[in-house]
Coordinates of C-alpha atoms and ligand atoms in Angstrom, one line a residue:
M1 CA 22.1 -12.3 -7.4
K2 CA 18.6 -12.7 -8.9
T3 CA 18.4 -10.1 -11.6
G4 CA 16.7 -12.2 -14.2
G5 CA 13.4 -14.0 -13.9
R6 CA 10.0 -12.5 -14.2
K7 CA 9.3 -9.1 -12.7
Y8 CA 6.9 -9.3 -9.8
A9 CA 5.1 -6.6 -7.7
L10 CA 3.4 -7.4 -4.4
V11 CA 0.5 -5.2 -3.4
T12 CA -0.9 -5.7 0.2
G13 CA -4.6 -5.3 0.5
G14 CA -4.9 -5.6 -3.2
S15 CA -8.4 -7.0 -3.4
R16 CA -10.3 -3.8 -3.6
G17 CA -10.2 0.0 -3.6
I18 CA -6.9 1.7 -4.1
G19 CA -5.1 -1.7 -3.9
R20 CA -7.1 -3.1 -6.7
A21 CA -6.4 0.0 -8.9
V22 CA -2.7 -0.3 -8.1
C23 CA -2.7 -4.0 -9.1
L24 CA -4.3 -3.2 -12.4
R25 CA -1.9 -0.3 -13.1
L26 CA 1.2 -2.4 -12.3
S27 CA -0.1 -5.2 -14.5
E28 CA -0.5 -2.8 -17.4
M29 CA 3.1 -1.8 -16.8
G30 CA 4.2 -5.4 -17.4
F31 CA 4.5 -6.6 -13.8
R32 CA 3.2 -10.0 -12.7
V33 CA 1.2 -8.9 -9.7
I34 CA 1.0 -10.7 -6.4
I35 CA -2.3 -9.8 -4.9
N36 CA -2.3 -10.0 -1.1
Y37 CA -5.5 -10.0 0.8
R38 CA -6.7 -11.0 4.2
S39 CA -10.1 -12.6 3.9
N40 CA -12.3 -12.0 0.8
D41 CA -11.4 -14.8 -1.6
A42 CA -14.0 -13.8 -4.2
E43 CA -12.9 -10.1 -4.4
A44 CA -9.3 -11.2 -4.8
E45 CA -10.2 -13.7 -7.5
N46 CA -12.1 -11.0 -9.2
V47 CA -9.0 -8.7 -9.4
L48 CA -6.9 -11.6 -10.8
S49 CA -9.6 -12.2 -13.4
M50 CA -9.5 -8.5 -14.4
I51 CA -5.8 -8.6 -14.7
R52 CA -6.0 -11.7 -16.9
E53 CA -8.8 -10.2 -19.1
N54 CA -6.4 -7.3 -19.8
G55 CA -3.7 -9.7 -20.9
G56 CA -1.6 -9.7 -17.7
D57 CA -1.1 -12.3 -15.1
G58 CA -0.5 -12.6 -11.4
E59 CA -1.4 -14.7 -8.3
L60 CA -3.0 -14.5 -5.0
L61 CA -1.2 -14.6 -1.6
K62 CA -3.5 -14.6 1.3
F63 CA -2.2 -13.4 4.7
D64 CA -2.9 -10.8 7.4
V65 CA 0.0 -8.3 7.1
A66 CA -0.1 -7.8 10.9
D67 CA 0.6 -11.5 11.6
K68 CA 4.3 -11.9 11.4
A69 CA 4.3 -15.8 11.2
A70 CA 1.7 -15.7 8.4
V71 CA 3.6 -13.2 6.4
E72 CA 6.9 -15.1 6.8
S73 CA 5.4 -18.5 5.9
S74 CA 3.5 -17.2 2.9
V75 CA 6.4 -15.3 1.4
A76 CA 8.8 -18.2 2.1
G77 CA 6.4 -20.5 0.2
W78 CA 6.2 -18.0 -2.7
K79 CA 10.0 -17.8 -2.9
E80 CA 10.4 -21.6 -2.8
A81 CA 8.0 -21.8 -5.7
H82 CA 9.8 -19.0 -7.6
P83 CA 13.5 -19.6 -7.2
D84 CA 14.4 -17.5 -10.3
D85 CA 11.9 -14.7 -9.8
C86 CA 12.2 -11.6 -7.7
I87 CA 9.8 -9.1 -6.2
R88 CA 11.0 -5.7 -7.4
V89 CA 8.1 -3.6 -6.2
L90 CA 6.3 -3.6 -2.9
V91 CA 3.2 -1.5 -2.3
N92 CA 2.3 -1.4 1.4
N93 CA -1.4 -0.6 1.0
A94 CA -3.3 -2.7 3.5
G95 CA -5.0 -0.5 6.1
F96 CA -8.3 0.5 7.8
R97 CA -9.8 3.1 10.0
R98 CA -11.4 2.6 13.4
D99 CA -12.4 6.2 14.2
S100 CA -13.3 7.5 17.6
L101 CA -12.5 10.5 19.7
L102 CA -9.5 9.8 21.9
V103 CA -11.4 10.0 25.1
W104 CA -13.5 7.1 24.0
M105 CA -10.8 5.2 22.1
E106 CA -10.8 1.5 22.9
D107 CA -7.4 -0.2 23.2
N108 CA -8.4 -2.6 20.5
D109 CA -9.1 0.1 18.0
W110 CA -5.8 1.8 18.8
N111 CA -3.8 -1.4 18.5
A112 CA -5.5 -2.8 15.4
V113 CA -4.9 0.4 13.4
I114 CA -1.3 0.7 14.5
D115 CA -0.7 -3.0 13.9
V116 CA -2.0 -3.2 10.3
T117 CA -0.1 -0.1 9.3
L118 CA 3.2 -0.3 11.2
K119 CA 3.6 -4.0 12.0
G120 CA 2.2 -4.7 8.5
F121 CA 4.9 -2.4 7.0
L122 CA 7.6 -4.0 9.1
N123 CA 6.6 -7.6 8.5
V124 CA 6.3 -7.4 4.7
T125 CA 9.1 -5.0 4.0
R126 CA 11.7 -6.7 6.2
I127 CA 11.2 -10.0 4.4
L128 CA 11.3 -8.6 0.9
L129 CA 14.1 -6.1 1.4
P130 CA 17.1 -8.4 1.5
D131 CA 16.5 -9.6 -2.1
M132 CA 16.1 -6.0 -3.3
L133 CA 19.3 -4.9 -1.6
V134 CA 21.2 -7.9 -3.1
S135 CA 19.9 -7.3 -6.6
R136 CA 20.5 -3.5 -6.2
Y137 CA 17.0 -2.6 -7.3
G138 CA 13.7 -2.0 -5.5
R139 CA 10.7 0.2 -5.2
I140 CA 8.8 0.4 -1.9
I141 CA 5.7 2.5 -1.9
N142 CA 3.8 3.1 1.3
I143 CA 0.2 4.2 1.2
A144 CA 0.0 6.8 4.0
S145 CA -2.8 9.5 4.3
L146 CA -3.5 13.1 4.6
S147 CA -4.4 12.1 8.2
G148 CA -0.7 11.2 8.8
I149 CA 0.5 14.7 7.6
K150 CA -2.2 17.0 9.0
G151 CA -3.8 14.9 11.8
L152 CA -7.5 14.6 11.7
P153 CA -9.8 14.7 14.7
G154 CA -11.5 11.4 15.5
Q155 CA -8.5 9.6 14.0
T156 CA -5.7 9.8 16.6
N157 CA -5.0 6.1 16.1
Y158 CA -5.0 6.4 12.3
S159 CA -3.0 9.7 12.2
A160 CA -0.4 8.2 14.6
A161 CA -0.1 5.1 12.4
K162 CA 0.1 6.9 9.1
G163 CA 2.4 9.6 10.6
G164 CA 4.6 6.8 11.8
L165 CA 4.6 5.2 8.4
I166 CA 5.7 8.5 6.8
A167 CA 8.6 8.7 9.3
A168 CA 9.6 5.1 8.6
T169 CA 9.5 5.9 4.9
K170 CA 12.0 8.7 5.4
A171 CA 14.3 6.6 7.6
L172 CA 14.3 3.5 5.5
A173 CA 14.9 5.6 2.3
Q174 CA 18.2 6.7 3.8
E175 CA 19.2 3.2 4.7
T176 CA 18.7 1.8 1.2
A177 CA 19.4 4.6 -1.2
K178 CA 23.0 3.5 -2.0
K179 CA 21.6 0.1 -3.0
K180 CA 19.2 1.7 -5.5
V181 CA 16.1 0.8 -3.4
T182 CA 13.8 3.7 -3.2
V183 CA 11.2 4.2 -0.5
N184 CA 8.4 6.7 -0.9
A185 CA 5.0 7.4 0.6
V186 CA 1.8 8.4 -1.1
A187 CA -0.7 10.4 0.9
P188 CA -4.2 10.3 -0.5
G189 CA -6.9 12.7 0.7
F190 CA -10.5 11.5 0.3
I191 CA -10.7 8.7 -2.3
A192 CA -14.0 7.0 -3.2
T193 CA -13.6 3.5 -1.9
D194 CA -15.3 1.2 0.7
M195 CA -13.2 2.9 3.3
T196 CA -14.9 6.3 2.7
E197 CA -18.4 4.9 1.9
D198 CA -19.7 6.1 5.3
L199 CA -18.6 9.7 4.7
D200 CA -20.9 12.5 3.3
E201 CA -19.2 13.4 0.0
N202 CA -21.7 16.2 -0.6
E203 CA -20.6 18.0 2.6
L204 CA -16.9 17.1 2.4
R205 CA -16.4 18.1 -1.2
K206 CA -17.0 21.7 -0.2
L207 CA -13.6 21.5 1.6
I208 CA -11.8 20.1 -1.4
P209 CA -10.4 22.6 -3.9
A210 CA -11.0 20.1 -6.7
G211 CA -14.6 19.8 -5.5
R212 CA -14.8 16.0 -5.5
F213 CA -13.4 12.9 -4.0
G214 CA -10.5 11.3 -5.9
K215 CA -10.7 8.0 -7.7
P216 CA -8.5 5.0 -6.8
E217 CA -7.0 5.2 -10.3
E218 CA -5.8 8.7 -9.6
V219 CA -3.7 7.3 -6.7
A220 CA -2.6 4.3 -8.7
A221 CA -1.2 6.5 -11.5
L222 CA 1.3 8.0 -9.0
V223 CA 2.1 4.6 -7.5
G224 CA 2.8 3.4 -11.0
F225 CA 5.2 6.2 -11.6
L226 CA 7.0 5.6 -8.3
A227 CA 7.1 1.9 -9.2
S228 CA 8.8 2.6 -12.5
E229 CA 12.5 2.8 -13.3
E230 CA 12.0 6.4 -14.2
S231 CA 11.5 7.4 -10.6
S232 CA 15.0 6.4 -9.7
Y233 CA 16.1 9.7 -8.1
I234 CA 13.0 10.2 -5.9
T235 CA 13.3 8.7 -2.5
G236 CA 12.2 9.5 1.1
E237 CA 9.3 11.6 -0.3
V238 CA 5.7 11.9 0.7
I239 CA 3.5 12.9 -2.2
S240 CA -0.1 13.9 -1.7
V241 CA -3.0 13.0 -4.0
N242 CA -5.8 15.1 -2.5
G243 CA -7.3 17.5 -5.0
G244 CA -5.6 20.4 -3.3
L245 CA -7.1 19.7 0.1
Y246 CA -3.9 20.3 2.0
T247 CA -0.6 21.5 0.7
Ligands
NAI1 P1 -10.4 -0.5 1.3 O1 -11.1 -0.7 2.6 O2 -11.3 -0.4 0.1 O3 -9.2 -1.5 1.1 C1 -8.3 -1.8 2.1 C2 -7.7 -3.2 1.7 O4 -6.8 -3.6 2.7 C3 -8.7 -4.2 1.6 O5 -8.4 -5.0 0.5 C4 -8.5 -5.0 2.9 O6 -8.9 -6.4 2.8 C5 -7.1 -4.9 3.1 N1 -6.6 -5.2 4.4 C6 -7.1 -4.6 5.5 N2 -6.4 -5.1 6.6 C7 -5.6 -6.1 6.1 C8 -4.6 -6.9 6.7 N3 -4.4 -7.0 8.0 N4 -3.9 -7.8 5.9 C9 -4.1 -7.7 4.5 N5 -4.9 -6.9 3.9 C10 -5.7 -6.1 4.7 O7 -9.7 0.9 1.5 P2 -8.9 1.9 0.5 O8 -9.5 3.2 0.6 O9 -8.6 1.2 -0.8 O10 -7.5 2.0 1.4 C11 -6.2 1.5 0.9 C12 -5.2 2.3 1.6 O11 -5.3 3.7 1.4 C13 -5.3 2.1 3.2 O12 -4.0 2.0 3.7 C14 -5.9 3.4 3.6 O13 -5.5 3.7 4.9 C15 -5.3 4.4 2.6 N6 -6.0 5.6 2.4 C16 -7.3 5.6 1.9 C17 -8.0 6.8 1.8 C18 -9.4 6.9 1.2 O14 -9.9 8.0 1.2 N7 -9.9 5.9 0.7 C19 -7.3 8.1 2.1 C20 -6.0 8.0 2.6 C21 -5.4 6.8 2.8

């Protein structure tokens, strides 16, 4: 049983936006952060530098979450290099939109969004879960979306993926609760990141009771709490961070 060693947290899609803010928050909480990213080395290096400037430490782990073989070989390599350490926190954050009305939806856009969200969740969670179960401690936090709760037009692929992620969160939470592994979902509304850069904030803010888009740090604050030991009796939940847009 690996209960000693250094405390690691793995954040998928950690090189920018919400993922970057989560990496920084977890580092402030004392975790060594494994920053997963798919392609942009410079952005990922930048997050690691920010962590080090703040007195923390971490490392980069490059793989596409939807690519099972890549996930397995990267994580196996990490485990081999860290025989005494264990990953106690997993934040499944990697994701993207490929919006289109369903009548014009291309198969590729449907499949890519489902794959990054659901296969990504499966690939990364399945490989890290056994160690959490054996050590009887773990925190799994899935970044879902308002779109997965309410459904948003133009996003049937994304709504299906995030809705599926929410259902998977609830199911897995029941499988792992006795082993003290909690599984929760965070559902952001509109958060100012690269993903929402193309949206008209001035128009959309009228729909949001708080009157503005959220900041990545406002999502990271909740993720940090769910990643902490204090959240031990919260599992299978979906918590919105959306400025009152939908409750
Ligand atoms: P972003 O586009 O700034 O960041 C997404 C990150 O995921 C990037 O680092 C990207 O490289 C990474 N990524 C994408 N595909 C990947 C793959 N196959 N393997 C590994 N990494 C991959 O977007 P943002 O806004 O930070 O989104 C983070 C999460 O929050 C996503 O799951 C998104 O669906 C969710 N979300 C975002 C909202 C927003 O308003 N920004 C609202 C609701 C949910």
